[in-house]
Tab-separated table of C-alpha atoms in Angstrom:
chain	number	residue	atom	x	y	z
A	1	UNK	CA	-0.029	-0.090	0.002
A	2	UNK	CA	2.826	2.338	0.779
A	3	UNK	CA	4.297	1.853	-2.691
A	4	UNK	CA	1.143	2.460	-4.250
A	5	UNK	CA	0.536	5.745	-2.477
A	6	UNK	CA	4.039	6.839	-3.482
A	7	UNK	CA	3.200	5.940	-7.089
A	8	UNK	CA	0.088	7.988	-6.660
A	9	UNK	CA	1.933	11.168	-5.779
A	10	UNK	CA	3.977	10.760	-9.006
A	11	UNK	CA	0.706	10.299	-10.923
A	12	UNK	CA	-0.761	13.398	-9.495
A	13	UNK	CA	2.157	15.604	-10.390
A	14	UNK	CA	1.981	14.289	-13.991
A	15	UNK	CA	-1.728	14.820	-14.211
A	16	UNK	CA	-1.350	18.349	-12.989
A	17	UNK	CA	1.316	19.423	-15.426
A	18	UNK	CA	-0.780	18.156	-18.465
A	19	UNK	CA	-3.861	20.392	-17.857
A	20	UNK	CA	-4.952	23.596	-19.230
A	21	UNK	CA	-6.901	26.415	-17.392
A	22	UNK	CA	-10.608	26.824	-16.691
A	23	UNK	CA	-12.585	29.551	-15.109
A	24	UNK	CA	-13.358	29.449	-11.392
A	25	UNK	CA	-16.601	28.397	-10.113
A	26	UNK	CA	-19.208	31.030	-10.136
A	27	UNK	CA	-22.747	31.683	-8.715
A	28	UNK	CA	-25.620	29.788	-10.195
A	29	UNK	CA	-28.605	31.903	-11.681
A	30	UNK	CA	-30.602	29.607	-13.675
A	31	UNK	CA	-33.369	27.050	-13.256
A	32	UNK	CA	-32.470	23.434	-13.652
A	33	UNK	CA	-34.773	20.229	-13.690
A	34	UNK	CA	-32.842	16.916	-13.777
A	35	UNK	CA	-33.750	13.144	-13.493
A	36	UNK	CA	-32.685	11.019	-10.848
A	37	UNK	CA	-32.702	7.146	-11.019
A	38	UNK	CA	-32.445	4.672	-8.328
A	39	UNK	CA	-29.578	2.712	-8.042
A	40	UNK	CA	-31.382	-0.738	-8.767
A	41	UNK	CA	-33.409	0.649	-11.484
A	42	UNK	CA	-33.747	-1.718	-14.492
A	43	UNK	CA	-32.934	-4.873	-12.506
A	44	UNK	CA	-36.435	-6.466	-12.800
A	45	UNK	CA	-36.928	-6.942	-9.083
A	46	UNK	CA	-39.967	-7.090	-7.137
A	47	UNK	CA	-40.700	-4.243	-4.513
A	48	UNK	CA	-39.817	-6.514	-1.524
A	49	UNK	CA	-36.507	-7.501	-3.130
A	50	UNK	CA	-35.685	-3.740	-3.822
A	51	UNK	CA	-36.398	-2.808	-0.333
A	52	UNK	CA	-34.596	-5.526	1.186
A	53	UNK	CA	-31.513	-4.500	-0.850
A	54	UNK	CA	-32.178	-0.843	0.370
A	55	UNK	CA	-32.423	-2.074	3.981
A	56	UNK	CA	-28.999	-3.596	3.787
A	57	UNK	CA	-27.549	-0.480	2.382
A	58	UNK	CA	-29.283	1.564	5.298
A	59	UNK	CA	-27.676	-0.660	7.881
A	60	UNK	CA	-24.139	0.620	6.658
A	61	UNK	CA	-25.486	4.118	6.399
A	62	UNK	CA	-26.757	4.036	10.004
A	63	UNK	CA	-23.380	2.987	11.282
A	64	UNK	CA	-21.745	5.701	9.135
A	65	UNK	CA	-23.942	8.485	10.256
A	66	UNK	CA	-23.283	7.355	13.932
A	67	UNK	CA	-19.703	7.448	13.308
A	68	UNK	CA	-19.996	11.021	12.000
A	69	UNK	CA	-22.144	12.168	15.155
A	70	UNK	CA	-19.578	10.524	17.192
A	71	UNK	CA	-16.798	12.426	15.481
A	72	UNK	CA	-14.759	9.365	15.030
A	73	UNK	CA	-12.218	9.325	12.156
A	74	UNK	CA	-8.433	9.283	11.534
A	75	UNK	CA	-6.132	11.787	10.054
A	76	UNK	CA	-3.900	9.637	7.865
A	77	UNK	CA	-2.791	11.086	4.639
A	78	UNK	CA	-0.546	10.080	1.709
A	79	UNK	CA	3.129	10.556	0.883
A	80	UNK	CA	3.896	13.336	-1.568
A	81	UNK	CA	1.683	16.012	0.120
A	82	UNK	CA	3.029	18.819	2.271
A	83	UNK	CA	4.657	17.842	5.812
A	84	UNK	CA	1.141	17.632	7.567
A	85	UNK	CA	-2.430	17.298	6.158
A	86	UNK	CA	-4.584	20.188	7.384
A	87	UNK	CA	-8.072	19.799	8.777
A	88	UNK	CA	-10.569	22.786	8.183
A	89	UNK	CA	-11.873	24.285	11.485
A	90	UNK	CA	-14.782	22.447	13.004
A	91	UNK	CA	-14.807	19.862	10.207
A	92	UNK	CA	-15.320	16.151	10.881
A	93	UNK	CA	-13.021	13.716	9.448
A	94	UNK	CA	-15.704	11.099	8.452
A	95	UNK	CA	-18.936	11.313	6.334
A	96	UNK	CA	-21.664	8.954	5.853
A	97	UNK	CA	-21.280	5.973	3.552
A	98	UNK	CA	-20.786	5.868	-0.296
A	99	UNK	CA	-23.570	3.200	-0.470
A	100	UNK	CA	-26.237	5.470	-1.600
A	101	UNK	CA	-29.672	5.344	-3.279
A	102	UNK	CA	-30.171	7.738	-6.211
A	103	UNK	CA	-27.995	8.696	-9.230
A	104	UNK	CA	-27.635	11.832	-11.388
A	105	UNK	CA	-26.224	11.518	-14.904
A	106	UNK	CA	-24.017	14.352	-15.847
A	107	UNK	CA	-20.841	15.097	-17.867
A	108	UNK	CA	-17.453	16.485	-16.995
A	109	UNK	CA	-14.774	18.154	-19.180
A	110	UNK	CA	-14.365	19.613	-22.468
A	111	UNK	CA	-15.413	17.666	-24.583
A	112	UNK	CA	-17.868	16.161	-21.980
A	113	UNK	CA	-17.170	12.712	-20.507
A	114	UNK	CA	-20.212	10.832	-18.865
A	115	UNK	CA	-20.377	10.280	-15.274
A	116	UNK	CA	-23.092	8.624	-13.156
A	117	UNK	CA	-22.922	10.342	-9.669
A	118	UNK	CA	-24.540	9.384	-6.410
A	119	UNK	CA	-26.584	12.222	-4.815
A	120	UNK	CA	-25.785	12.571	-1.222
A	121	UNK	CA	-27.514	15.169	0.967
A	122	UNK	CA	-25.314	13.900	3.899
A	123	UNK	CA	-21.824	14.842	2.520
A	124	UNK	CA	-20.350	17.795	0.712
A	125	UNK	CA	-17.351	16.847	-1.720
A	126	UNK	CA	-18.030	16.411	-5.371
A	127	UNK	CA	-15.789	13.745	-6.862
A	128	UNK	CA	-15.214	11.131	-9.401
A	129	UNK	CA	-12.699	8.376	-10.201
A	130	UNK	CA	-9.862	9.512	-12.507
A	131	UNK	CA	-7.398	8.033	-14.918
A	132	UNK	CA	-4.616	7.289	-14.434
A	133	UNK	CA	-5.720	5.360	-11.427
A	134	UNK	CA	-3.610	3.508	-8.873
A	135	UNK	CA	-6.638	2.012	-7.236
A	136	UNK	CA	-10.176	2.356	-8.349
A	137	UNK	CA	-13.481	0.602	-7.711
A	138	UNK	CA	-15.710	-0.950	-10.216
A	139	UNK	CA	-17.981	1.624	-11.894
A	140	UNK	CA	-20.530	1.738	-14.848
A	141	UNK	CA	-18.666	4.464	-16.887
A	142	UNK	CA	-15.162	4.825	-18.132
A	143	UNK	CA	-12.826	6.626	-15.876
A	144	UNK	CA	-12.675	10.243	-16.151
A	145	UNK	CA	-9.624	11.289	-17.968
A	146	UNK	CA	-8.398	14.828	-17.038
A	147	UNK	CA	-5.584	14.579	-19.671
A	148	UNK	CA	-8.249	14.555	-22.461
A	149	UNK	CA	-10.110	17.670	-21.350
A	150	UNK	CA	-9.261	21.096	-22.222
A	151	UNK	CA	-11.020	22.752	-19.155
A	152	UNK	CA	-9.383	20.689	-16.445
A	153	UNK	CA	-7.153	22.552	-14.005
A	154	UNK	CA	-5.725	21.398	-10.742
A	155	UNK	CA	-6.443	23.849	-7.636
A	156	UNK	CA	-3.511	25.593	-6.093
A	157	UNK	CA	-2.836	25.003	-2.454
A	158	UNK	CA	-3.847	28.569	-1.495
A	159	UNK	CA	-7.346	28.184	-3.209
A	160	UNK	CA	-10.281	28.752	-0.843
A	161	UNK	CA	-11.981	25.494	-1.625
A	162	UNK	CA	-8.740	23.546	-1.017
A	163	UNK	CA	-8.721	24.922	2.633
A	164	UNK	CA	-12.243	23.955	3.052
A	165	UNK	CA	-11.330	20.093	2.585
A	166	UNK	CA	-11.165	18.462	5.960
A	167	UNK	CA	-7.945	16.690	4.913
A	168	UNK	CA	-5.832	18.424	2.303
A	169	UNK	CA	-2.232	18.790	1.517
A	170	UNK	CA	0.041	20.375	-1.193
A	171	UNK	CA	2.107	18.663	-3.860
A	172	UNK	CA	5.540	20.189	-4.457
A	173	UNK	CA	6.897	21.579	-6.612
A	174	UNK	CA	3.544	21.940	-8.582
A	175	UNK	CA	1.747	23.566	-5.802
A	176	UNK	CA	-1.225	21.466	-6.287
A	177	UNK	CA	-3.994	20.737	-3.851
A	178	UNK	CA	-4.368	17.279	-2.807
A	179	UNK	CA	-7.338	15.860	-0.890
A	180	UNK	CA	-8.459	12.777	1.384
A	181	UNK	CA	-12.145	12.354	1.977
A	182	UNK	CA	-13.331	9.295	3.941
A	183	UNK	CA	-16.809	7.758	4.555
A	184	UNK	CA	-18.180	5.977	7.507
A	185	UNK	CA	-18.551	2.897	5.672
A	186	UNK	CA	-14.654	2.655	4.905
A	187	UNK	CA	-15.064	4.306	1.373
A	188	UNK	CA	-12.057	6.633	0.740
A	189	UNK	CA	-11.173	8.867	-2.129
A	190	UNK	CA	-7.571	10.421	-2.597
A	191	UNK	CA	-6.433	12.609	-5.448
A	192	UNK	CA	-6.083	16.080	-6.857
A	193	UNK	CA	-8.523	18.850	-6.017
A	194	UNK	CA	-9.440	20.631	-9.465
A	195	UNK	CA	-11.771	22.846	-11.262
A	196	UNK	CA	-13.788	21.567	-14.364
A	197	UNK	CA	-16.955	22.063	-16.429
A	198	UNK	CA	-19.721	20.012	-15.257
A	199	UNK	CA	-22.820	19.705	-17.730
A	200	UNK	CA	-26.311	18.784	-16.622
A	201	UNK	CA	-29.153	17.842	-19.006
A	202	UNK	CA	-32.285	19.971	-17.771
A	203	UNK	CA	-35.669	19.829	-19.107
A	204	UNK	CA	-36.422	23.412	-18.035
A	205	UNK	CA	-33.401	25.720	-18.080
A	206	UNK	CA	-33.544	29.394	-17.710
A	207	UNK	CA	-37.303	29.310	-17.606
A	208	UNK	CA	-37.831	27.974	-21.019
A	209	UNK	CA	-39.399	24.864	-22.373
A	210	UNK	CA	-37.827	21.795	-23.858
A	211	UNK	CA	-34.366	20.048	-23.082
A	212	UNK	CA	-31.368	22.163	-22.564
A	213	UNK	CA	-27.699	21.775	-21.199
A	214	UNK	CA	-26.477	23.643	-18.175
A	215	UNK	CA	-22.515	24.010	-18.016
A	216	UNK	CA	-20.822	25.324	-15.052
A	217	UNK	CA	-17.270	25.365	-13.531
A	218	UNK	CA	-17.055	23.398	-10.231
A	219	UNK	CA	-14.363	22.369	-7.721
A	220	UNK	CA	-14.190	18.701	-7.638
A	221	UNK	CA	-12.072	15.623	-6.248
A	222	UNK	CA	-10.249	13.945	-9.037
A	223	UNK	CA	-9.714	10.512	-7.342
A	224	UNK	CA	-6.733	8.279	-8.224
A	225	UNK	CA	-6.843	6.069	-5.187
A	226	UNK	CA	-10.287	4.921	-4.088
A	227	UNK	CA	-11.396	2.153	-2.068
A	228	UNK	CA	-14.811	0.957	-0.709
A	229	UNK	CA	-18.219	0.953	-2.494
A	230	UNK	CA	-19.847	3.250	-5.107
A	231	UNK	CA	-22.793	1.125	-5.519
A	232	UNK	CA	-23.358	1.445	-9.398
A	233	UNK	CA	-22.142	5.021	-9.385
A	234	UNK	CA	-18.969	6.614	-10.708
A	235	UNK	CA	-18.681	9.223	-8.066
A	236	UNK	CA	-20.677	11.504	-5.434
A	237	UNK	CA	-22.176	14.829	-5.778
A	238	UNK	CA	-22.377	16.124	-2.241
A	239	UNK	CA	-25.640	18.295	-1.593
A	240	UNK	CA	-24.701	19.065	2.038
A	241	UNK	CA	-24.465	22.685	3.390
A	242	UNK	CA	-20.572	23.089	3.608
A	243	UNK	CA	-18.661	25.071	0.970
A	244	UNK	CA	-17.386	21.997	-0.988
A	245	UNK	CA	-21.122	20.927	-2.026
A	246	UNK	CA	-22.839	21.612	-5.265
A	247	UNK	CA	-25.470	23.703	-3.406
A	248	UNK	CA	-22.735	26.000	-1.775
A	249	UNK	CA	-20.499	26.446	-4.805
A	250	UNK	CA	-23.350	27.402	-7.143
A	251	UNK	CA	-25.036	29.616	-4.384
A	252	UNK	CA	-28.283	27.432	-4.802
A	253	UNK	CA	-30.600	28.777	-2.247
A	254	UNK	CA	-33.674	26.729	-3.056
A	255	UNK	CA	-33.792	23.098	-4.301
A	256	UNK	CA	-36.208	20.303	-4.057
A	257	UNK	CA	-36.854	16.788	-5.300
A	258	UNK	CA	-39.673	14.328	-5.795
A	259	UNK	CA	-38.703	10.706	-5.228
A	260	UNK	CA	-40.677	7.931	-7.077
A	261	UNK	CA	-41.296	4.553	-5.244
A	262	UNK	CA	-38.378	2.170	-6.255
A	263	UNK	CA	-40.600	-0.390	-8.213
A	264	UNK	CA	-42.593	2.545	-10.135
A	265	UNK	CA	-40.306	2.615	-13.248
A	266	UNK	CA	-40.566	6.514	-13.307
A	267	UNK	CA	-37.682	8.568	-12.731
A	268	UNK	CA	-37.501	11.046	-9.763
A	269	UNK	CA	-36.821	14.654	-10.113
A	270	UNK	CA	-34.352	17.029	-8.685
A	271	UNK	CA	-34.849	20.872	-9.182
A	272	UNK	CA	-32.682	23.808	-8.522
A	273	UNK	CA	-33.686	27.539	-8.537
A	274	UNK	CA	-37.024	29.066	-8.695
A	275	UNK	CA	-38.539	25.949	-10.144
A	276	UNK	CA	-37.825	24.113	-6.952
A	277	UNK	CA	-40.838	25.637	-5.274
A	278	UNK	CA	-43.018	25.163	-8.167
A	279	UNK	CA	-45.551	22.454	-9.375
A	280	UNK	CA	-43.891	19.200	-10.888
A	281	UNK	CA	-46.076	19.171	-13.934
A	282	UNK	CA	-48.452	16.335	-12.782
A	283	UNK	CA	-50.265	17.848	-9.885
A	284	UNK	CA	-52.747	15.216	-9.526
A	285	UNK	CA	-53.204	14.123	-5.879
A	286	UNK	CA	-51.087	16.953	-4.588
A	287	UNK	CA	-51.938	17.646	-0.919
A	288	UNK	CA	-51.294	20.845	1.263
A	289	UNK	CA	-47.691	22.169	1.628
A	290	UNK	CA	-46.361	21.972	5.182
A	291	UNK	CA	-43.390	23.731	6.461
A	292	UNK	CA	-40.990	23.275	9.390
A	293	UNK	CA	-37.787	25.010	10.250
A	294	UNK	CA	-34.265	23.747	9.303
A	295	UNK	CA	-31.701	23.564	12.161
A	296	UNK	CA	-27.927	23.613	12.014
A	297	UNK	CA	-25.175	22.216	14.081
A	298	UNK	CA	-21.627	23.763	14.110
A	299	UNK	CA	-20.223	20.345	15.046
A	300	UNK	CA	-21.908	18.810	12.036
A	301	UNK	CA	-22.715	21.621	9.553
A	302	UNK	CA	-23.256	19.390	6.394
A	303	UNK	CA	-26.507	17.936	7.625
A	304	UNK	CA	-30.148	19.137	7.254
A	305	UNK	CA	-31.570	18.979	10.611
A	306	UNK	CA	-35.389	19.378	11.609
A	307	UNK	CA	-37.133	19.340	14.887
A	308	UNK	CA	-39.248	16.375	15.373
A	309	UNK	CA	-41.513	16.769	18.369
A	310	UNK	CA	-43.215	13.259	18.490
A	311	UNK	CA	-44.787	10.298	16.672
A	312	UNK	CA	-48.237	9.031	16.528
A	313	UNK	CA	-49.356	5.358	15.691
A	314	UNK	CA	-53.085	4.685	15.314
A	315	UNK	CA	-54.106	8.194	16.174
A	316	UNK	CA	-52.285	8.239	19.518
A	317	UNK	CA	-49.240	10.348	20.218
A	318	UNK	CA	-46.669	8.000	21.975
A	319	UNK	CA	-45.079	8.979	25.204
A	320	UNK	CA	-41.783	9.954	23.888
A	321	UNK	CA	-40.219	13.010	25.400
A	322	UNK	CA	-39.135	15.679	22.853
A	323	UNK	CA	-35.737	15.458	24.498
A	324	UNK	CA	-35.375	12.065	22.544
A	325	UNK	CA	-35.069	13.901	19.369
A	326	UNK	CA	-33.258	17.048	20.446
A	327	UNK	CA	-30.054	18.247	18.784
A	328	UNK	CA	-27.588	18.731	21.673
A	329	UNK	CA	-24.938	21.589	21.737
A	330	UNK	CA	-22.269	18.989	21.349
A	331	UNK	CA	-23.607	17.776	17.851
A	332	UNK	CA	-25.016	14.598	19.209
A	333	UNK	CA	-28.736	13.692	18.805
A	334	UNK	CA	-31.094	15.430	16.518
A	335	UNK	CA	-32.942	14.592	13.482
A	336	UNK	CA	-31.590	14.738	9.885
A	337	UNK	CA	-33.515	14.580	6.513
A	338	UNK	CA	-31.390	12.380	4.175
A	339	UNK	CA	-31.819	11.359	0.592
A	340	UNK	CA	-29.126	8.538	0.907
A	341	UNK	CA	-30.565	6.433	3.615
A	342	UNK	CA	-33.730	4.304	2.761
A	343	UNK	CA	-35.022	3.428	6.076
A	344	UNK	CA	-36.058	5.735	8.695
A	345	UNK	CA	-33.601	5.410	11.669
A	346	UNK	CA	-34.597	5.909	15.410
A	347	UNK	CA	-32.667	5.687	18.622
A	348	UNK	CA	-33.099	2.125	20.231
A	349	UNK	CA	-35.428	3.414	22.944
A	350	UNK	CA	-37.754	5.378	20.464
A	351	UNK	CA	-37.705	2.573	18.114
A	352	UNK	CA	-38.767	0.169	20.841
A	353	UNK	CA	-41.696	2.403	21.892
A	354	UNK	CA	-43.065	2.564	18.267
A	355	UNK	CA	-42.719	-1.084	17.624
A	356	UNK	CA	-44.522	-1.820	20.958
A	357	UNK	CA	-47.406	0.518	19.812
A	358	UNK	CA	-47.582	-1.431	16.412
A	359	UNK	CA	-47.641	-4.604	18.023
A	360	UNK	CA	-50.206	-3.939	20.469
A	361	UNK	CA	-52.634	-2.506	17.663
A	362	UNK	CA	-51.724	-5.014	14.960
A	363	UNK	CA	-52.079	-8.002	17.460
A	364	UNK	CA	-49.548	-10.054	15.514
A	365	UNK	CA	-46.637	-11.918	16.741
A	366	UNK	CA	-43.219	-11.156	15.535
A	367	UNK	CA	-41.936	-13.224	12.596
A	368	UNK	CA	-39.784	-16.144	13.223
A	369	UNK	CA	-36.373	-16.475	11.654
A	370	UNK	CA	-36.165	-12.752	10.715
A	371	UNK	CA	-32.601	-11.727	9.637
A	372	UNK	CA	-31.034	-8.348	10.519
A	373	UNK	CA	-31.718	-7.274	6.884
A	374	UNK	CA	-35.604	-7.751	7.432
A	375	UNK	CA	-36.075	-5.115	9.889
A	376	UNK	CA	-39.007	-5.442	12.166
A	377	UNK	CA	-41.508	-7.908	10.803
A	378	UNK	CA	-44.781	-9.537	12.072
A	379	UNK	CA	-46.227	-12.765	11.002
A	380	UNK	CA	-49.418	-12.346	9.115
A	381	UNK	CA	-52.520	-14.746	9.340
A	382	UNK	CA	-52.411	-17.602	6.997
A	383	UNK	CA	-55.553	-16.349	5.341
A	384	UNK	CA	-53.928	-13.188	4.174
A	385	UNK	CA	-50.950	-15.231	2.837
A	386	UNK	CA	-53.264	-17.476	0.819
A	387	UNK	CA	-54.853	-14.365	-0.758
A	388	UNK	CA	-55.156	-14.693	-4.503
A	389	UNK	CA	-54.126	-11.010	-5.000
A	390	UNK	CA	-50.784	-9.770	-4.072
A	391	UNK	CA	-52.769	-6.498	-3.372
A	392	UNK	CA	-54.332	-7.986	-0.340
A	393	UNK	CA	-53.117	-6.008	2.841
A	394	UNK	CA	-53.406	-6.249	6.621
A	395	UNK	CA	-54.867	-3.226	7.997
A	396	UNK	CA	-52.168	-1.142	9.849
A	397	UNK	CA	-52.338	1.763	12.122
A	398	UNK	CA	-51.500	5.125	10.754
A	399	UNK	CA	-48.264	6.628	11.408
A	400	UNK	CA	-47.600	10.436	11.733
A	401	UNK	CA	-44.472	12.134	12.369
A	402	UNK	CA	-44.848	15.478	14.260
A	403	UNK	CA	-42.522	18.125	13.472
A	404	UNK	CA	-42.381	21.718	14.641
A	405	UNK	CA	-45.337	23.335	12.777
A	406	UNK	CA	-46.076	20.384	10.491
A	407	UNK	CA	-47.307	16.941	10.723
A	408	UNK	CA	-46.351	14.396	8.173
A	409	UNK	CA	-49.176	11.808	7.791
A	410	UNK	CA	-47.500	8.953	6.076
A	411	UNK	CA	-48.944	6.754	3.228
A	412	UNK	CA	-48.948	3.139	4.248
A	413	UNK	CA	-46.371	2.143	1.637
A	414	UNK	CA	-43.988	4.753	2.952
A	415	UNK	CA	-43.577	2.941	6.312
A	416	UNK	CA	-44.839	-0.773	5.653
A	417	UNK	CA	-43.636	-3.533	3.431
A	418	UNK	CA	-46.151	-6.256	2.605
A	419	UNK	CA	-44.030	-9.373	1.813
A	420	UNK	CA	-46.533	-11.952	0.762
A	421	UNK	CA	-44.067	-14.658	-0.282
A	422	UNK	CA	-42.587	-14.599	3.288
A	423	UNK	CA	-45.947	-14.030	4.963
A	424	UNK	CA	-44.629	-11.018	6.752
A	425	UNK	CA	-45.492	-7.469	7.308
A	426	UNK	CA	-42.547	-5.233	7.993
A	427	UNK	CA	-41.865	-1.782	9.304
A	428	UNK	CA	-39.573	0.369	7.251
A	429	UNK	CA	-37.945	1.612	10.404
A	430	UNK	CA	-34.380	0.639	11.926
A	431	UNK	CA	-32.093	1.197	15.076
A	432	UNK	CA	-29.998	4.480	14.310
A	433	UNK	CA	-27.150	3.013	16.540
A	434	UNK	CA	-26.849	6.191	18.564
A	435	UNK	CA	-29.027	8.923	20.028
A	436	UNK	CA	-29.643	10.450	16.548
A	437	UNK	CA	-32.530	10.110	14.112
A	438	UNK	CA	-32.560	10.134	10.385
A	439	UNK	CA	-35.713	10.620	8.047
A	440	UNK	CA	-35.022	8.119	5.195
A	441	UNK	CA	-36.000	8.353	1.568
A	442	UNK	CA	-38.717	5.732	1.726
A	443	UNK	CA	-40.641	8.097	3.984
A	444	UNK	CA	-40.146	10.878	1.452
A	445	UNK	CA	-41.333	9.039	-1.572
A	446	UNK	CA	-44.135	10.520	-3.619
A	447	UNK	CA	-43.545	13.814	-1.581
A	448	UNK	CA	-42.397	17.178	-2.849
A	449	UNK	CA	-39.476	18.114	-0.529
A	450	UNK	CA	-38.415	21.518	-0.796
A	451	UNK	CA	-35.318	23.096	0.961
A	452	UNK	CA	-35.433	26.816	1.207
A	453	UNK	CA	-31.927	27.880	2.432
A	454	UNK	CA	-32.830	31.594	2.505
A	455	UNK	CA	-35.731	31.025	4.907
A	456	UNK	CA	-34.006	28.185	6.458
A	457	UNK	CA	-37.172	25.851	6.092
A	458	UNK	CA	-38.194	22.516	4.775
A	459	UNK	CA	-41.351	21.912	3.140
A	460	UNK	CA	-43.169	18.925	2.018
A	461	UNK	CA	-46.517	17.935	0.231
A	462	UNK	CA	-47.871	14.643	-1.148
A	463	UNK	CA	-47.304	14.567	-4.857
A	464	UNK	CA	-47.500	11.885	-7.793
A	465	UNK	CA	-43.827	12.146	-8.608
């Protein structure tokens, strides 16, 4: 490994010397609508199979989020950088896992090279795997080749964004910014930090109709040593709140998404700019918009926190103190909204109370032989298992998440999995592994979710995405 890292330093110097200049990243002023696809799209899997795969990813994501909130991480770097890697003030060394759920197709460079990037509202860095590569993960696209792009330019060590990277260094004598960014599941990327042109296909750019291309310069990580998992992606686009993210670099003050159910076959939608607060085209079935404040944590500034005040099951608010969801001054606890986690994650004591309420009202036993990937499952009556139609459902209590100023009354499919083949009914909830909570993407499906960073609010409404 040591020899590989030394070789990387040589590759980085060579790559930085071969590149032309590009403009610095600038503020974004247009409107963009881009499609998102689920990482398992096109695999011809049933809904239970798709959700079980997402559950497994959520287990890793839960551990990673717990690691971030616990501020665990290392400060190792690689040879060839300046004497010691620097860490930005207040930054955590570890981000959530690279095992994410939604992919946005984009292009990088001049001429454009295709990249399938995973969307992550829980991290900040924009990066992709680059050639030449000392160690790279399997990905669906060819490696990005900076030497073939006329607009690639390595960032200098004194560049502002270089200093915003939690672990960064400086290659001499080229004065090139290097980075190391690691995720809680062990995924790590190392390489050169650079600027490059990113191109997005938009169906509504600049207020006009029809398809259009948005091309903007961005700072990104060009990774030549990458280990871990990219889950059918070629890189990650961070949508967090720190300076490295797409949101921050383009000064995007409003964005929204509408996530389709995994098995629907329809693509989800991500909107930037004034379009973000608008209607998605098919407004049938839309419900009232509800709004709750966004909170921030100086210890974990990337995350989008909200204030959850309680949970109701079957019309009864459970006896869970608000303190169980509170964001603490030391950065522990709190409730984040995350597109990269499938399940909704709750502290063990809160999850136990929710499960107790469901079991009391369902009057069903726990399923035998459940694995860790199954979550919390109940055995259903034999008559239901023999039902001719797979649409037959056991009646379940309504579940409502109470936020400050807003109540999210969940559709049944957003928190329940009917697994006819196994004769089970499973709750789409899991243990967070610490005292924090995460609102996952299954809860958010067929919801218009709107982030207003000027008003510091999060809004949501039922929608046919």
